PDB file of C-alpha atoms in Angstrom:
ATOM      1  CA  UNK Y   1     -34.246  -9.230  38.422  1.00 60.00           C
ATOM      2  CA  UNK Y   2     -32.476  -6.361  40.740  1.00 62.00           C
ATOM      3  CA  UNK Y   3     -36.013  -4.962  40.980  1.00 70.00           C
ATOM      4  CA  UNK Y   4     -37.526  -8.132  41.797  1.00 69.00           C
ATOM      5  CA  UNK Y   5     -34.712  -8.512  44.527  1.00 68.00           C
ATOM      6  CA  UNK Y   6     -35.218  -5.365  45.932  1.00 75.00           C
ATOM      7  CA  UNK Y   7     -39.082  -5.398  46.192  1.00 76.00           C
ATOM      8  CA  UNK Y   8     -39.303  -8.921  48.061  1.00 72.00           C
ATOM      9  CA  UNK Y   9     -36.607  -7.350  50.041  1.00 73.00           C
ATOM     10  CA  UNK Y  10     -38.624  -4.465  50.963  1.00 80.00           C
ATOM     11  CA  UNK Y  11     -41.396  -6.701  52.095  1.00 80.00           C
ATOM     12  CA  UNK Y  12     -40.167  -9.870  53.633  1.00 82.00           C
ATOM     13  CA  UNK Y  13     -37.183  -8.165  55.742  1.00 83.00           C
ATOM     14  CA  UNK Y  14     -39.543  -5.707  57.795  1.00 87.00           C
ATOM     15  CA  UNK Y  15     -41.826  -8.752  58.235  1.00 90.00           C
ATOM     16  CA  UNK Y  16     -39.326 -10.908  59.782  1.00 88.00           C
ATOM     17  CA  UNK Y  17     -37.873  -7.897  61.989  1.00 90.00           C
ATOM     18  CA  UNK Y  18     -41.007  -7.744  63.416  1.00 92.00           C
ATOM     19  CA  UNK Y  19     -41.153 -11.627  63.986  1.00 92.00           C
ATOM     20  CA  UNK Y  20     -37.844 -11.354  65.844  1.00 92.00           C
ATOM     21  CA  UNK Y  21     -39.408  -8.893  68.227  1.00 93.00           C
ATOM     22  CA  UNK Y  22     -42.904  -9.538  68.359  1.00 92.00           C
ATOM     23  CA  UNK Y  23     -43.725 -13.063  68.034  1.00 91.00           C
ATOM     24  CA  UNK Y  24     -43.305 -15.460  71.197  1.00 91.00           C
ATOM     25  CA  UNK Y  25     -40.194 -17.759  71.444  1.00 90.00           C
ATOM     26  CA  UNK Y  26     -42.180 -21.250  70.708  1.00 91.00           C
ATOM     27  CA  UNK Y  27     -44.250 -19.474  67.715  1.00 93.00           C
ATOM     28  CA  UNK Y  28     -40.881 -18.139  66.221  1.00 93.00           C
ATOM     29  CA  UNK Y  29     -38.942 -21.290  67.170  1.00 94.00           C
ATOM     30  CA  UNK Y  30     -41.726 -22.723  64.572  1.00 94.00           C
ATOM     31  CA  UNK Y  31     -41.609 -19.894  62.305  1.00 94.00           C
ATOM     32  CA  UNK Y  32     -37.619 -20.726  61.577  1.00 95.00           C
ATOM     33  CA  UNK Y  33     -38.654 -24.404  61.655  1.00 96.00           C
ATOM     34  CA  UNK Y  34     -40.810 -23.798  58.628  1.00 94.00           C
ATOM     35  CA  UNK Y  35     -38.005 -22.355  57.035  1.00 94.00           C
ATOM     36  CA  UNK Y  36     -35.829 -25.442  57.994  1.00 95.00           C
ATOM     37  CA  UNK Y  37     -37.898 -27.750  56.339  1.00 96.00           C
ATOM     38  CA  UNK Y  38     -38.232 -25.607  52.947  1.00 94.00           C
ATOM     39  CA  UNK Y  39     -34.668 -26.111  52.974  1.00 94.00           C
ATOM     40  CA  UNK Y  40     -34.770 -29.478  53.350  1.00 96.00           C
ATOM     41  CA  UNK Y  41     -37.376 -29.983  50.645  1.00 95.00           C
ATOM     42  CA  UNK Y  42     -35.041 -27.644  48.731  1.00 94.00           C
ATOM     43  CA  UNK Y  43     -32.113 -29.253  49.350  1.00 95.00           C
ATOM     44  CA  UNK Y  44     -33.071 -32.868  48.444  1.00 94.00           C
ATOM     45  CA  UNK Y  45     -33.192 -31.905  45.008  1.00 92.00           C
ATOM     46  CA  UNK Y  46     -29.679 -30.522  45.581  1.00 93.00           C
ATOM     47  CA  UNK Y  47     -28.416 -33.750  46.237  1.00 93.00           C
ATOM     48  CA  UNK Y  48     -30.439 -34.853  43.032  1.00 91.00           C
ATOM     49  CA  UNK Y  49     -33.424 -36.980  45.292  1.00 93.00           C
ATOM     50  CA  UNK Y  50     -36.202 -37.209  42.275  1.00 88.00           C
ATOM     51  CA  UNK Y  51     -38.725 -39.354  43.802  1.00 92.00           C
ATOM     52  CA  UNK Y  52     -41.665 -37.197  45.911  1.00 94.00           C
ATOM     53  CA  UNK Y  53     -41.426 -39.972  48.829  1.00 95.00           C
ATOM     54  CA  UNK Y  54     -37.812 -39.588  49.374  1.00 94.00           C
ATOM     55  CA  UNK Y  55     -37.626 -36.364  49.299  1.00 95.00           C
ATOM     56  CA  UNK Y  56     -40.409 -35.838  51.838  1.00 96.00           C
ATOM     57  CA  UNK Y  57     -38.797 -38.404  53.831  1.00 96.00           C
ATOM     58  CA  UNK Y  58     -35.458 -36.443  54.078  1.00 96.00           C
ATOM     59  CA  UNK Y  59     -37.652 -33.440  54.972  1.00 96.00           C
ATOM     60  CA  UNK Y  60     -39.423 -35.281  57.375  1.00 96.00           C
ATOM     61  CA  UNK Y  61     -36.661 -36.763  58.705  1.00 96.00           C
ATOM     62  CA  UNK Y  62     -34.431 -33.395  59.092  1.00 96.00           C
ATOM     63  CA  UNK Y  63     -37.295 -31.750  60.786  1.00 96.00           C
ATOM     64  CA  UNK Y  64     -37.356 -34.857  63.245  1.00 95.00           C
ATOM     65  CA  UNK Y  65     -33.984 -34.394  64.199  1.00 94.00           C
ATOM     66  CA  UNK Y  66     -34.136 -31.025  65.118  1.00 94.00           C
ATOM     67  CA  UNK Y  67     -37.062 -31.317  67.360  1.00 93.00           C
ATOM     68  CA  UNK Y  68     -35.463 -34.409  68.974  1.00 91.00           C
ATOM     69  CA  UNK Y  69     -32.388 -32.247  70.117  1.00 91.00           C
ATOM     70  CA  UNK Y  70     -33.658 -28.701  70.948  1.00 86.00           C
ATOM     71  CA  UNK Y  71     -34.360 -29.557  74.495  1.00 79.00           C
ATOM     72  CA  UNK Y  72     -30.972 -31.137  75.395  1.00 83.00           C
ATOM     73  CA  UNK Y  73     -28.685 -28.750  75.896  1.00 83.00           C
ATOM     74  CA  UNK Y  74     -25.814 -31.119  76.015  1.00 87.00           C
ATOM     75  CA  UNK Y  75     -27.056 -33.266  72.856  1.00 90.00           C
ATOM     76  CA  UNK Y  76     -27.171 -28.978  71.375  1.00 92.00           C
ATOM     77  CA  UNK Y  77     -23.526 -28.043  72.444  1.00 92.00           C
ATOM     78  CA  UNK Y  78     -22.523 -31.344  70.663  1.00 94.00           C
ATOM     79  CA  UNK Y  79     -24.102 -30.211  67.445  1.00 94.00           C
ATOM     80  CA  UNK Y  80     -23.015 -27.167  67.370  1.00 95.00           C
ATOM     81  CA  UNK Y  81     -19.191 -28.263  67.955  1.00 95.00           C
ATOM     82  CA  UNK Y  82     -19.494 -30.995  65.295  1.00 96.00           C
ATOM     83  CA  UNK Y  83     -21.279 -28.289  62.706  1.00 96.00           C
ATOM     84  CA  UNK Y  84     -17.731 -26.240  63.521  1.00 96.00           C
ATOM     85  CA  UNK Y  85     -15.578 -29.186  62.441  1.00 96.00           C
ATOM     86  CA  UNK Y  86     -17.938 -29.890  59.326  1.00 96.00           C
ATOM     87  CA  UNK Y  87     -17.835 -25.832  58.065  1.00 96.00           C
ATOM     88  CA  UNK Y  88     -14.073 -26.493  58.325  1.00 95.00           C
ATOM     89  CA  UNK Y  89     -14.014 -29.661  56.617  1.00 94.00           C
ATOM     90  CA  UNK Y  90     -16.569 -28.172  53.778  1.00 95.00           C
ATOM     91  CA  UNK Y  91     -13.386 -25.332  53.042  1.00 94.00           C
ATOM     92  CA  UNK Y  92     -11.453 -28.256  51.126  1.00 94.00           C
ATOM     93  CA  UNK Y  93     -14.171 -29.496  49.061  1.00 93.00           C
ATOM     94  CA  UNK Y  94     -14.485 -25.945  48.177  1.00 93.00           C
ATOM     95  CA  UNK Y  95     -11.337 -25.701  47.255  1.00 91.00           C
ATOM     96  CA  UNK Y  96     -10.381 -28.428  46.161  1.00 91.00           C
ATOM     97  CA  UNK Y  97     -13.809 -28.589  43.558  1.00 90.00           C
ATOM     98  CA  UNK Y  98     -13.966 -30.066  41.359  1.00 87.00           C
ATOM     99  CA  UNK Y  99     -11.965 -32.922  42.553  1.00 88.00           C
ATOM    100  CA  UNK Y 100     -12.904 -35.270  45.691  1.00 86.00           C
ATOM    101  CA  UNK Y 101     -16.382 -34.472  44.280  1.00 89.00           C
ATOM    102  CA  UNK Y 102     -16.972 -38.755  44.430  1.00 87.00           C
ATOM    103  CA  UNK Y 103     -16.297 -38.537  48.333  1.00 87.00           C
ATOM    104  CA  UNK Y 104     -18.035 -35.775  49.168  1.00 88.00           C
ATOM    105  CA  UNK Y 105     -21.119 -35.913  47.099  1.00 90.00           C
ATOM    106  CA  UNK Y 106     -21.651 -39.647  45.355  1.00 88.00           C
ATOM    107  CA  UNK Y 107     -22.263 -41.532  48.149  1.00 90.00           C
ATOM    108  CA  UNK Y 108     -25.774 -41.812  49.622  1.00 92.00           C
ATOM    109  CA  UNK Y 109     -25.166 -41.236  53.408  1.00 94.00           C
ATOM    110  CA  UNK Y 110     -22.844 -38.079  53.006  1.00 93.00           C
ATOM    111  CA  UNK Y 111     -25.386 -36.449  51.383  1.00 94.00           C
ATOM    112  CA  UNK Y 112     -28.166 -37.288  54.093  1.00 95.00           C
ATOM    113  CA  UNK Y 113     -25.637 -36.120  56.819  1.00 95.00           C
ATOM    114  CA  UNK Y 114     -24.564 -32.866  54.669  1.00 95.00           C
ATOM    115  CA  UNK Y 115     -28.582 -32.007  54.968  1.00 95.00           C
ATOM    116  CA  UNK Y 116     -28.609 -32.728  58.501  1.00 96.00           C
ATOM    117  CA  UNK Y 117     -25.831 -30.842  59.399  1.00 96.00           C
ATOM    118  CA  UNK Y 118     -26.273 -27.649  57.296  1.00 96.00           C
ATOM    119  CA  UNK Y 119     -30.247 -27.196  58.973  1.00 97.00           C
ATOM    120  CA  UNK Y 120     -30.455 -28.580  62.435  1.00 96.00           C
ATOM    121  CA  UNK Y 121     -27.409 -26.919  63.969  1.00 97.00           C
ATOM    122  CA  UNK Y 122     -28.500 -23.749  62.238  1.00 97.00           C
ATOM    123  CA  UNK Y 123     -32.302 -23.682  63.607  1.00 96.00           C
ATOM    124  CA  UNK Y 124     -30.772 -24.595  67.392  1.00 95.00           C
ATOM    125  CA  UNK Y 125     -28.006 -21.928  67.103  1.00 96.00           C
ATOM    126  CA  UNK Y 126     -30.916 -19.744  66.141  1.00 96.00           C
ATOM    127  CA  UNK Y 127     -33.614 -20.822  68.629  1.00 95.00           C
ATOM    128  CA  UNK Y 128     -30.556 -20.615  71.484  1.00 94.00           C
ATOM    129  CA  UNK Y 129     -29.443 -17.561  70.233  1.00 95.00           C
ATOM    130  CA  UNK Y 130     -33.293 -16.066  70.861  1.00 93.00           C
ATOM    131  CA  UNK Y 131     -33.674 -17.710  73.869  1.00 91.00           C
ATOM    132  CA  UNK Y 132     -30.355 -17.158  75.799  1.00 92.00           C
ATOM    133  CA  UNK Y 133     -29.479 -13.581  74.000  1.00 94.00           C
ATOM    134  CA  UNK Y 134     -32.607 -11.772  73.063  1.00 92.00           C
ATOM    135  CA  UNK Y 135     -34.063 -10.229  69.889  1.00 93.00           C
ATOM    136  CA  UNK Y 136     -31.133  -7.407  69.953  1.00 94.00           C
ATOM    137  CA  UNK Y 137     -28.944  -9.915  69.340  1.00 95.00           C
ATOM    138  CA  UNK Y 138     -30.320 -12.180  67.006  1.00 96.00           C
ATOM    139  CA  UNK Y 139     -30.839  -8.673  64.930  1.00 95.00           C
ATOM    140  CA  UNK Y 140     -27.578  -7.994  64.950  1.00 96.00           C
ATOM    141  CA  UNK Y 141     -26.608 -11.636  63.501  1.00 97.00           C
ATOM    142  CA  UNK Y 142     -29.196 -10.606  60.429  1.00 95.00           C
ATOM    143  CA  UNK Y 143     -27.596  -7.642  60.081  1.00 95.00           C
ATOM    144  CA  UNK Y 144     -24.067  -8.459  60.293  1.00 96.00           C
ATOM    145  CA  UNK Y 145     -25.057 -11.390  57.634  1.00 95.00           C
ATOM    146  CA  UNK Y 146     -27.132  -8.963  55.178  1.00 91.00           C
ATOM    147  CA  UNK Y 147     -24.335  -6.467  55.080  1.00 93.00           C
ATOM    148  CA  UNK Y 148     -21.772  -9.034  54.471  1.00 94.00           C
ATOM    149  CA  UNK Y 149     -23.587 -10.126  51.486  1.00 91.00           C
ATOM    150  CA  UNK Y 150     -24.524  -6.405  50.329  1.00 90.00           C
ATOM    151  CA  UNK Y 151     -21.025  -5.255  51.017  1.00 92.00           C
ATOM    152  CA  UNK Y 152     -19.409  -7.791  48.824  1.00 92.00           C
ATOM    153  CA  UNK Y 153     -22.237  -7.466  46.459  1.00 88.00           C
ATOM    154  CA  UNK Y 154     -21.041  -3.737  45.858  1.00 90.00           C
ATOM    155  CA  UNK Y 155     -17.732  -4.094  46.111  1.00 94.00           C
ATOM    156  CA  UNK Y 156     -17.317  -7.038  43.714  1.00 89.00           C
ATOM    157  CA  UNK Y 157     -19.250  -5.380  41.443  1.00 89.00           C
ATOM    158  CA  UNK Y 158     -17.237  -1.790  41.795  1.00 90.00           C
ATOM    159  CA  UNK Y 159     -13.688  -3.448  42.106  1.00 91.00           C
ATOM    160  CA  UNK Y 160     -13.559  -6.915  42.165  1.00 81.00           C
ATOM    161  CA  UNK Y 161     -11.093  -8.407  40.162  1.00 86.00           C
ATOM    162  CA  UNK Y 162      -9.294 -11.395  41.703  1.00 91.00           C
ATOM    163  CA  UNK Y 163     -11.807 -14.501  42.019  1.00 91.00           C
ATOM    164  CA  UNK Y 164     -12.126 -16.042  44.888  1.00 91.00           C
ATOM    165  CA  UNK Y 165     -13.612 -19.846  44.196  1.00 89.00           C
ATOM    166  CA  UNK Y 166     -13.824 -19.631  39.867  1.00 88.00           C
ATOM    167  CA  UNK Y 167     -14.644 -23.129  39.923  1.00 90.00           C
ATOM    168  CA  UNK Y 168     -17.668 -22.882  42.242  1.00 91.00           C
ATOM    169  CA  UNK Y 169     -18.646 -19.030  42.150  1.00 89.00           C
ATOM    170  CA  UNK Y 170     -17.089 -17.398  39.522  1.00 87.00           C
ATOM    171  CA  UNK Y 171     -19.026 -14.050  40.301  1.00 87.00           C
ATOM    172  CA  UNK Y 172     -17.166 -14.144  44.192  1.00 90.00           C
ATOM    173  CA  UNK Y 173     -13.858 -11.725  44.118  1.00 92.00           C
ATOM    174  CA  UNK Y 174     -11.725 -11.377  46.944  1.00 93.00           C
ATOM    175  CA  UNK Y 175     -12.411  -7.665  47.460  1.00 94.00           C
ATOM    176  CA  UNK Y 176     -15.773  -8.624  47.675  1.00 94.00           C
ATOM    177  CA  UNK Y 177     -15.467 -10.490  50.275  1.00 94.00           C
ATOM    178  CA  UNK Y 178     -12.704  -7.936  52.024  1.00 95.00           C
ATOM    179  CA  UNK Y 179     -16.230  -5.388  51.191  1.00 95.00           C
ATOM    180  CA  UNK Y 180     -18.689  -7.830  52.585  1.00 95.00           C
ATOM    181  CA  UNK Y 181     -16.189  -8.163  56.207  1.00 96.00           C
ATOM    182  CA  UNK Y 182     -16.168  -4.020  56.009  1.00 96.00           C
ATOM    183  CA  UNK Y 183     -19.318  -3.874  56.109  1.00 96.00           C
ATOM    184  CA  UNK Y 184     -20.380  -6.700  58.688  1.00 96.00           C
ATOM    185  CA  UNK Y 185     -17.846  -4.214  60.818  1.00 96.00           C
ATOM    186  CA  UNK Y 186     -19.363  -1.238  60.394  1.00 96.00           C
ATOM    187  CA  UNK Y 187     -22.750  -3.317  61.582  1.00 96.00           C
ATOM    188  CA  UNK Y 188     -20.904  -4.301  64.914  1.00 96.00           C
ATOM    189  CA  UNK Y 189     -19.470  -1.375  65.552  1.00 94.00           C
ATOM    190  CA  UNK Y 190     -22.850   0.667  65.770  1.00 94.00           C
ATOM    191  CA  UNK Y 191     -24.264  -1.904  67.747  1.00 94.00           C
ATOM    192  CA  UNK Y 192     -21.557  -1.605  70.274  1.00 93.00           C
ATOM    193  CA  UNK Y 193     -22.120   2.055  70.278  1.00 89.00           C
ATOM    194  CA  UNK Y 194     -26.185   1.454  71.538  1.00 88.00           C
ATOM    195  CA  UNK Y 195     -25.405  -1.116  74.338  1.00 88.00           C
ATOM    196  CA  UNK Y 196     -24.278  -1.249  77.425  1.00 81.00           C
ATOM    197  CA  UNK Y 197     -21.051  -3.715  76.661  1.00 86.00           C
ATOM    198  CA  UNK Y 198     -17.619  -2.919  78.049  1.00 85.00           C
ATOM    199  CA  UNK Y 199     -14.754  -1.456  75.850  1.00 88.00           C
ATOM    200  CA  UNK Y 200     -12.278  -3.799  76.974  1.00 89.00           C
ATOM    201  CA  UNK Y 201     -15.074  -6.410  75.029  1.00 92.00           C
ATOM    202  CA  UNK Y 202     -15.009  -4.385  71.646  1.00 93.00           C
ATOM    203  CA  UNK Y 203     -12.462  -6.010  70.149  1.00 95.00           C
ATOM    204  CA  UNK Y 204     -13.553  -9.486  70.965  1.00 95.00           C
ATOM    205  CA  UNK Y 205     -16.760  -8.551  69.124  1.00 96.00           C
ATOM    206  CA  UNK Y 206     -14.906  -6.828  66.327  1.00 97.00           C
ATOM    207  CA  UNK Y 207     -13.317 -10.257  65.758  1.00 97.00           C
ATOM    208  CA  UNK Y 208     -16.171 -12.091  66.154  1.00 97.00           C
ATOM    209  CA  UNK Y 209     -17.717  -9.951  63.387  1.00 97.00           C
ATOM    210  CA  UNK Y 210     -15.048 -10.907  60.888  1.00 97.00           C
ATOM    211  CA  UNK Y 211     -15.273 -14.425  61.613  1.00 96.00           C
ATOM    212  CA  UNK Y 212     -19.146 -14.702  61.036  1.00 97.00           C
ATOM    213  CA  UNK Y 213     -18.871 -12.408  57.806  1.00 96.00           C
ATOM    214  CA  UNK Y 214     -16.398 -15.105  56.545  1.00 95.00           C
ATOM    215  CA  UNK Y 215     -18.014 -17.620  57.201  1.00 95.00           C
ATOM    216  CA  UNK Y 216     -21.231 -16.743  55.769  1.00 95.00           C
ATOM    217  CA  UNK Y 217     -19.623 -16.572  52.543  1.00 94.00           C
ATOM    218  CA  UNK Y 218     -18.619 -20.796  53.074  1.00 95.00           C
ATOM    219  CA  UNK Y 219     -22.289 -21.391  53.738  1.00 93.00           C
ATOM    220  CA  UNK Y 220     -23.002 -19.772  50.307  1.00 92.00           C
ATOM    221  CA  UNK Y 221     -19.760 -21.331  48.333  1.00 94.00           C
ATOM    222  CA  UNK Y 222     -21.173 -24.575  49.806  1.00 94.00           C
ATOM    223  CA  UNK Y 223     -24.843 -24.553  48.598  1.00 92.00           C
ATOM    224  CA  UNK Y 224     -23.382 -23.235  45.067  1.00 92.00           C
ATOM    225  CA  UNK Y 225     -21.215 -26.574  45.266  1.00 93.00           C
ATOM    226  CA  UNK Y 226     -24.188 -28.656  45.386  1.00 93.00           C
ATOM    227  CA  UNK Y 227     -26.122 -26.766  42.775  1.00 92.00           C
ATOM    228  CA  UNK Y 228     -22.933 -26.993  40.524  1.00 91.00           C
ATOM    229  CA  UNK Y 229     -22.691 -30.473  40.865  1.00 90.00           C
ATOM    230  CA  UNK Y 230     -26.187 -30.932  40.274  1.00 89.00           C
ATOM    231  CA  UNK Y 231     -26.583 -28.629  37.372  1.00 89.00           C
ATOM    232  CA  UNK Y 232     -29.282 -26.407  39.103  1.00 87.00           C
ATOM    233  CA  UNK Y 233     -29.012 -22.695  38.828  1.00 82.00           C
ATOM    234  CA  UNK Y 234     -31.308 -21.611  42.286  1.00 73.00           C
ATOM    235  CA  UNK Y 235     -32.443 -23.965  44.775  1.00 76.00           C
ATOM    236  CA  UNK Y 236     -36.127 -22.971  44.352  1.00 65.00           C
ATOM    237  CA  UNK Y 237     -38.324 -20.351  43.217  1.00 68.00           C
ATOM    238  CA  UNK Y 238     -40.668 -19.361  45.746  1.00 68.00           C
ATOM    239  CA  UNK Y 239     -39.029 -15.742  46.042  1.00 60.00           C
ATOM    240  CA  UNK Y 240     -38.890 -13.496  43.488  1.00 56.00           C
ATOM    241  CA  UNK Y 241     -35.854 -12.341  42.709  1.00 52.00           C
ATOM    242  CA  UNK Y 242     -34.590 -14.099  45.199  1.00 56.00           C
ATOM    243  CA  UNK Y 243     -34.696 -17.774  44.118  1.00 68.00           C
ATOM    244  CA  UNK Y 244     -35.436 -20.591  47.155  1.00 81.00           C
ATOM    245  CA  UNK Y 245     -35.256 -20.866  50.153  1.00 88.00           C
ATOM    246  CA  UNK Y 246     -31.796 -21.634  50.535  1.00 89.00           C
ATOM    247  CA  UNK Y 247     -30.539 -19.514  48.465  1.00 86.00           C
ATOM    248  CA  UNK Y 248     -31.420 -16.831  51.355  1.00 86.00           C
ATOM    249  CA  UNK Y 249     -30.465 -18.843  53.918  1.00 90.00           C
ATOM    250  CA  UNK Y 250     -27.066 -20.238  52.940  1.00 90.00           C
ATOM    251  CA  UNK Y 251     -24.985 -17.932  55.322  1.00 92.00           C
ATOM    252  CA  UNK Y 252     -26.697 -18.442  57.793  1.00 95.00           C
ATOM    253  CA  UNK Y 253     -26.792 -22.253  57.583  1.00 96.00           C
ATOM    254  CA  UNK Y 254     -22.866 -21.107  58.559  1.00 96.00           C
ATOM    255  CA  UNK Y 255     -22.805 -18.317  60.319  1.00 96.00           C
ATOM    256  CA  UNK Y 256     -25.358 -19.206  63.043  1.00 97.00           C
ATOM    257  CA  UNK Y 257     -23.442 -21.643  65.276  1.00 97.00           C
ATOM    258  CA  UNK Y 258     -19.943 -19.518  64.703  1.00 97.00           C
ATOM    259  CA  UNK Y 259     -21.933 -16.649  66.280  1.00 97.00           C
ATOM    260  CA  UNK Y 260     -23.699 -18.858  69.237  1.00 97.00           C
ATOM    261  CA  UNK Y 261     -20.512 -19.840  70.250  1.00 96.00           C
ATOM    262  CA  UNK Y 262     -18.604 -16.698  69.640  1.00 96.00           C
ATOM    263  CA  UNK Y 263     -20.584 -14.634  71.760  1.00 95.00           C
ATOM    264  CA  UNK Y 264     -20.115 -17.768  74.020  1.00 92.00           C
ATOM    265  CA  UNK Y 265     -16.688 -17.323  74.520  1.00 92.00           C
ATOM    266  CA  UNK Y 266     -16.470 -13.180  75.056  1.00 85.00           C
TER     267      UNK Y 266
END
């Protein structure tokens, strides 16, 4: 499996590096829109929708919304805020899992909004983020998200002893997650050192680096949530190694709009 990992790794990452610098705006804008609505295909089974129709519907339907809003910058700021307030509501359902699981996840509409929510304001944090910031930066939210995750891979496995969510990911530690923040600072740092910002700004983007790294791990606590409570181990299987869709996207499903905004406020 670790080899498997490591080999799509090896082949999709220098792929998509090359899309972030390459490829046009629109065509990319696309490109992550594709992705979008694998997740929503993905997702709908999450949430335990069997039936083809109604899960192409909520597909359909997820795709729609993001298209409707990604010219409005107003109707964008709005999602973006309202994705803020749903990341922090989503921290008490993780913790507080497996209870409240009827109000969070039984009801029809929640659901619905849960896949809204989790994909649109990521692909127009991520479109915005291209648009307003450049490639450099949009790198260095891939980067800062990949080390997370490989620096609490590491360090879990090396030292991690005190779980951080054992009801939802029992494999999380909370040194992992300390590792994972190291790491996503280490990223920031060297990007500071190759552009042109001023040091009086360094430790607004230090900060901003913890923040993301955190809350990239929410995004992946959250999609484990769902698959708990739906009994499904990955959320697809059209990556080796890797599992779905989601399951490579679930940080940033969080850590997107944090990072928009963060860098809007430095």
């Amino acid at each position: 499996m670790l080899r498997q990992r490591i080999i799509t790794a090896l082949i999709l990452a220098p792929l998509f590096i090359w899309a972030i610098f390459a490829m046009p705006s629109h065509y990319f804008a696309q490109l992550l829109l594709v992705f979008v609505a694998l997740g929503a295909w993905e997702f709908s089974r999450l949430i335990k929708f069997k039936h083809l129709v109604a899960r192409l519907l909520l597909m359909v339907g997820i795709v729609a919304c993001a298209l409707i809003i990604q010219n409005n910058a107003q109707i964008i700021a709005f999602v973006l805020y309202l994705s803020i307030l749903w990341w922090m509501v989503n921290v008490y359902w993780v913790l507080s899992y497996p209870n409240k699981t009827n109000l969070w996840f039984n009801p029809l509409i929640v659901r619905i909004i849960s896949g809204v929510l989790l994909l649109v304001p990521m692909w127009v944090a991520l479109i915005t983020l291209q648009q307003q910031y450049g490639a450099d930066y949009f790198l260095l939210l891939m980067l800062i998200i990949w080390g997370a995750d490989s620096g609490a891979y590491f360090t879990g496995k090396a030292i991690g002893k005190r779980k951080l969510a054992p009801k939802v990911s029992p494999g999380k530690s909370i040194e992992g997650v300390i590792g994972g923040i190291g790491a996503a600072l280490i990223v920031m740092v060297v990007f500071l050192q190759y552009q042109n910002i001023a040091t009086n700004q360094y430790l607004s983007y230090l900060l901003l680096a913890i923040v993301v790294a955190s809350v990239s791990v929410l995004g992946d606590l959250l999609e484990s949530l769902f698959k708990r409570t739906s009994n499904i181990k990955d959320s697809g299987q059209i990556l080796p190694g890797h599992g779905g869709i989601l399951d490579r996207i679930d940080s940033l499903t969080a850590a997107a709009p944090f990072f928009l905004l963060g860098l809007g406020l430095i």
